[in-house]
């Protein structure tokens, strides 16, 4: 164990998850089909294929997840044993509005989360809830075009309002859209998986569509923030940003400028949600490109009045860019503009490991947005080995988490960043979002299941479970 700094009193240590990756029970309790239910399994370099319906004979790993739907009491008990003060989960939109466009919510779905939150409460665990974590009802994608369509704003707002009304006594911390900014890099890879639920049409400009869809998500999010405050002024609603700071590859001024341009492109999402308005450079960019983004005066007023209360963010890695002569305008195009950073190691899936980048990013966000922050994801996807005696020796995960927590603590104690809590990804093994694999494991708790959904689904404590238990017990002093 190494020595860390103690976090402030009341710091929310916990773990994170998302409904589609964890729950399973895809047809239980009246649940409808979400986009995650039609995504096949992929692998490291094999993209997940998105079908437009469930096809016989295909493998859809989110159908079973890790069966949290039937194991939640046992799982939350294990979280309590680790000492969790909070647990981040998402509400599956399709449990509440199975197709997204119903007039009345599905009572069985609402009741499921009543019981999940009651179970958390029994152990003094604060639920931290994401409303949209890559789980849009499939019908809203297919029949309404996702967030191309203003009607979908209304559907989302209705879903959000339904949840706030039902759970505001149990849930104080909310987030609207998970990793809202990862659509900058997922335009080609997973158009449907991103929260926008957009399927691109032949010949259209994907970047323009992305800006338009993101705009409607901002409006939906800002409306949700206002409604939450009207229902219960004690509710805290955050955004959720995939934070991966982009460094200049060298100190050459043009590399530094290129990195600045990359940062503003990736994080304008945070500017809009935290500051309530679009940055001027982006309005200029739209003009230069001839993009016609439908942003009304009414929208602008909503964005301004619906700024978020805190910045939720994930942190896994950093990136780097360099200036290239064939790109004199320094247009940032993700992920193609990125170059490997020779100074940091990589995981088996190629993710760059950079704990200092977390401290750097926290300082950057504090200065730019000046809001409380919440690290709602940080973790290490790796192959784990179940030993014959049932133990799992995941020292690589302990090292990753310990190194990152140490930097987080410096950001708080030395640099004065305002941090509400820390929930590593993931509390328990889950199905990977990008690959659909089970074997890319993140959990502090092991689930005995393979990529095909075979296994006992028994839970086992990894070494990281016992390690994290001590971290929490010492409030961050023992890493
Ligand atoms: P997986 C890409 C880059 C950074 C975070 O990711 C990302 C992604 C998309 O996968 O997603 C977040 O499972 C996301 C979680 C996801 C986790 O990071 O692809 O919010 O749902 O599981 C880890 O390895």
PDB file of N, CA and C in Angstrom, residues 392-430:
ATOM      1  N   UNK A 392      -8.921 -14.007  -7.793  1.00  0.00           N
ATOM      2  CA  UNK A 392      -8.539 -13.302  -9.025  1.00  0.00           C
ATOM      3  C   UNK A 392      -7.482 -12.281  -8.631  1.00  0.00           C
ATOM      4  N   UNK A 393      -6.265 -12.466  -9.141  1.00  0.00           N
ATOM      5  CA  UNK A 393      -5.153 -11.596  -8.748  1.00  0.00           C
ATOM      6  C   UNK A 393      -4.968 -10.480  -9.774  1.00  0.00           C
ATOM      7  N   UNK A 394      -5.728  -9.429  -9.639  1.00  0.00           N
ATOM      8  CA  UNK A 394      -5.706  -8.344 -10.641  1.00  0.00           C
ATOM      9  C   UNK A 394      -4.855  -7.173 -10.160  1.00  0.00           C
ATOM     10  N   UNK A 395      -3.566  -7.473  -9.939  1.00  0.00           N
ATOM     11  CA  UNK A 395      -2.661  -6.423  -9.467  1.00  0.00           C
ATOM     12  C   UNK A 395      -2.521  -5.288 -10.478  1.00  0.00           C
ATOM     13  N   UNK A 396      -2.647  -5.568 -11.793  1.00  0.00           N
ATOM     14  CA  UNK A 396      -2.583  -4.518 -12.836  1.00  0.00           C
ATOM     15  C   UNK A 396      -3.721  -3.509 -12.657  1.00  0.00           C
ATOM     16  N   UNK A 397      -4.888  -3.995 -12.240  1.00  0.00           N
ATOM     17  CA  UNK A 397      -6.028  -3.094 -12.033  1.00  0.00           C
ATOM     18  C   UNK A 397      -5.804  -2.254 -10.782  1.00  0.00           C
ATOM     19  N   UNK A 398      -5.284  -2.899  -9.751  1.00  0.00           N
ATOM     20  CA  UNK A 398      -4.985  -2.160  -8.517  1.00  0.00           C
ATOM     21  C   UNK A 398      -3.976  -1.050  -8.815  1.00  0.00           C
ATOM     22  N   UNK A 399      -2.967  -1.390  -9.610  1.00  0.00           N
ATOM     23  CA  UNK A 399      -1.956  -0.377  -9.945  1.00  0.00           C
ATOM     24  C   UNK A 399      -2.586   0.784 -10.718  1.00  0.00           C
ATOM     25  N   UNK A 400      -3.389   0.453 -11.713  1.00  0.00           N
ATOM     26  CA  UNK A 400      -4.030   1.504 -12.515  1.00  0.00           C
ATOM     27  C   UNK A 400      -4.863   2.414 -11.611  1.00  0.00           C
ATOM     28  N   UNK A 401      -5.709   1.813 -10.797  1.00  0.00           N
ATOM     29  CA  UNK A 401      -6.615   2.619  -9.961  1.00  0.00           C
ATOM     30  C   UNK A 401      -5.828   3.407  -8.921  1.00  0.00           C
ATOM     31  N   UNK A 402      -4.870   2.761  -8.294  1.00  0.00           N
ATOM     32  CA  UNK A 402      -4.089   3.422  -7.259  1.00  0.00           C
ATOM     33  C   UNK A 402      -3.337   4.628  -7.833  1.00  0.00           C
ATOM     34  N   UNK A 403      -2.722   4.456  -8.994  1.00  0.00           N
ATOM     35  CA  UNK A 403      -1.990   5.566  -9.621  1.00  0.00           C
ATOM     36  C   UNK A 403      -2.927   6.724  -9.965  1.00  0.00           C
ATOM     37  N   UNK A 404      -4.127   6.392 -10.429  1.00  0.00           N
ATOM     38  CA  UNK A 404      -5.069   7.457 -10.791  1.00  0.00           C
ATOM     39  C   UNK A 404      -5.640   8.141  -9.555  1.00  0.00           C
ATOM     40  N   UNK A 405      -5.946   7.356  -8.546  1.00  0.00           N
ATOM     41  CA  UNK A 405      -6.489   7.970  -7.329  1.00  0.00           C
ATOM     42  C   UNK A 405      -5.440   8.899  -6.708  1.00  0.00           C
ATOM     43  N   UNK A 406      -4.181   8.490  -6.746  1.00  0.00           N
ATOM     44  CA  UNK A 406      -3.124   9.343  -6.186  1.00  0.00           C
ATOM     45  C   UNK A 406      -3.105  10.707  -6.883  1.00  0.00           C
ATOM     46  N   UNK A 407      -3.256  10.708  -8.190  1.00  0.00           N
ATOM     47  CA  UNK A 407      -3.257  11.981  -8.935  1.00  0.00           C
ATOM     48  C   UNK A 407      -4.533  12.772  -8.656  1.00  0.00           C
ATOM     49  N   UNK A 408      -5.647  12.069  -8.557  1.00  0.00           N
ATOM     50  CA  UNK A 408      -6.914  12.717  -8.209  1.00  0.00           C
ATOM     51  C   UNK A 408      -6.788  13.430  -6.861  1.00  0.00           C
ATOM     52  N   UNK A 409      -6.150  12.754  -5.911  1.00  0.00           N
ATOM     53  CA  UNK A 409      -6.028  13.332  -4.562  1.00  0.00           C
ATOM     54  C   UNK A 409      -5.138  14.571  -4.577  1.00  0.00           C
ATOM     55  N   UNK A 410      -4.110  14.556  -5.413  1.00  0.00           N
ATOM     56  CA  UNK A 410      -3.285  15.768  -5.538  1.00  0.00           C
ATOM     57  C   UNK A 410      -4.119  16.915  -6.121  1.00  0.00           C
ATOM     58  N   UNK A 411      -4.936  16.587  -7.098  1.00  0.00           N
ATOM     59  CA  UNK A 411      -5.767  17.632  -7.713  1.00  0.00           C
ATOM     60  C   UNK A 411      -6.685  18.267  -6.676  1.00  0.00           C
ATOM     61  N   UNK A 412      -7.156  17.458  -5.739  1.00  0.00           N
ATOM     62  CA  UNK A 412      -8.081  17.986  -4.719  1.00  0.00           C
ATOM     63  C   UNK A 412      -7.300  18.696  -3.612  1.00  0.00           C
ATOM     64  N   UNK A 413      -6.341  17.993  -3.037  1.00  0.00           N
ATOM     65  CA  UNK A 413      -5.694  18.510  -1.818  1.00  0.00           C
ATOM     66  C   UNK A 413      -4.668  19.600  -2.127  1.00  0.00           C
ATOM     67  N   UNK A 414      -3.897  19.420  -3.174  1.00  0.00           N
ATOM     68  CA  UNK A 414      -2.865  20.418  -3.487  1.00  0.00           C
ATOM     69  C   UNK A 414      -3.426  21.522  -4.388  1.00  0.00           C
ATOM     70  N   UNK A 415      -4.155  21.106  -5.437  1.00  0.00           N
ATOM     71  CA  UNK A 415      -4.576  22.082  -6.449  1.00  0.00           C
ATOM     72  C   UNK A 415      -5.913  22.743  -6.118  1.00  0.00           C
ATOM     73  N   UNK A 416      -6.650  22.197  -5.161  1.00  0.00           N
ATOM     74  CA  UNK A 416      -7.912  22.826  -4.766  1.00  0.00           C
ATOM     75  C   UNK A 416      -9.082  22.550  -5.688  1.00  0.00           C
ATOM     76  N   UNK A 417      -9.032  21.478  -6.469  1.00  0.00           N
ATOM     77  CA  UNK A 417     -10.194  21.133  -7.307  1.00  0.00           C
ATOM     78  C   UNK A 417     -11.345  20.673  -6.419  1.00  0.00           C
ATOM     79  N   UNK A 418     -12.536  20.985  -6.871  1.00  0.00           N
ATOM     80  CA  UNK A 418     -13.739  20.683  -6.100  1.00  0.00           C
ATOM     81  C   UNK A 418     -14.343  19.378  -6.621  1.00  0.00           C
ATOM     82  N   UNK A 419     -14.141  18.297  -5.878  1.00  0.00           N
ATOM     83  CA  UNK A 419     -14.548  16.965  -6.361  1.00  0.00           C
ATOM     84  C   UNK A 419     -15.545  16.329  -5.395  1.00  0.00           C
ATOM     85  N   UNK A 420     -16.682  15.903  -5.943  1.00  0.00           N
ATOM     86  CA  UNK A 420     -17.748  15.317  -5.120  1.00  0.00           C
ATOM     87  C   UNK A 420     -17.456  13.860  -4.786  1.00  0.00           C
ATOM     88  N   UNK A 421     -16.937  13.123  -5.771  1.00  0.00           N
ATOM     89  CA  UNK A 421     -16.763  11.693  -5.537  1.00  0.00           C
ATOM     90  C   UNK A 421     -16.020  11.005  -6.658  1.00  0.00           C
ATOM     91  N   UNK A 422     -15.879   9.711  -6.489  1.00  0.00           N
ATOM     92  CA  UNK A 422     -15.096   8.891  -7.424  1.00  0.00           C
ATOM     93  C   UNK A 422     -15.763   7.521  -7.544  1.00  0.00           C
ATOM     94  N   UNK A 423     -16.177   7.167  -8.737  1.00  0.00           N
ATOM     95  CA  UNK A 423     -16.755   5.833  -8.944  1.00  0.00           C
ATOM     96  C   UNK A 423     -16.003   5.134 -10.073  1.00  0.00           C
ATOM     97  N   UNK A 424     -15.094   4.213  -9.729  1.00  0.00           N
ATOM     98  CA  UNK A 424     -14.368   3.510 -10.780  1.00  0.00           C
ATOM     99  C   UNK A 424     -15.310   2.699 -11.671  1.00  0.00           C
ATOM    100  N   UNK A 425     -14.890   2.561 -12.908  1.00  0.00           N
ATOM    101  CA  UNK A 425     -15.571   1.666 -13.850  1.00  0.00           C
ATOM    102  C   UNK A 425     -14.795   0.360 -13.850  1.00  0.00           C
ATOM    103  N   UNK A 426     -15.435  -0.711 -13.351  1.00  0.00           N
ATOM    104  CA  UNK A 426     -16.829  -0.747 -12.979  1.00  0.00           C
ATOM    105  C   UNK A 426     -16.937  -1.457 -11.635  1.00  0.00           C
ATOM    106  N   UNK A 427     -18.048  -1.223 -10.962  1.00  0.00           N
ATOM    107  CA  UNK A 427     -18.257  -1.844  -9.654  1.00  0.00           C
ATOM    108  C   UNK A 427     -18.132  -3.362  -9.756  1.00  0.00           C
ATOM    109  N   UNK A 428     -18.697  -3.877 -10.828  1.00  0.00           N
ATOM    110  CA  UNK A 428     -18.738  -5.328 -11.049  1.00  0.00           C
ATOM    111  C   UNK A 428     -18.466  -5.553 -12.539  1.00  0.00           C
ATOM    112  N   UNK A 429     -17.943  -6.695 -12.932  1.00  0.00           N
ATOM    113  CA  UNK A 429     -17.719  -6.963 -14.358  1.00  0.00           C
ATOM    114  C   UNK A 429     -19.005  -6.691 -15.133  1.00  0.00           C
ATOM    115  N   UNK A 430     -18.823  -6.167 -16.319  1.00  0.00           N
ATOM    116  CA  UNK A 430     -19.973  -5.877 -17.180  1.00  0.00           C
ATOM    117  C   UNK A 430     -19.564  -6.177 -18.621  1.00  0.00           C
TER     118      UNK A 430
END
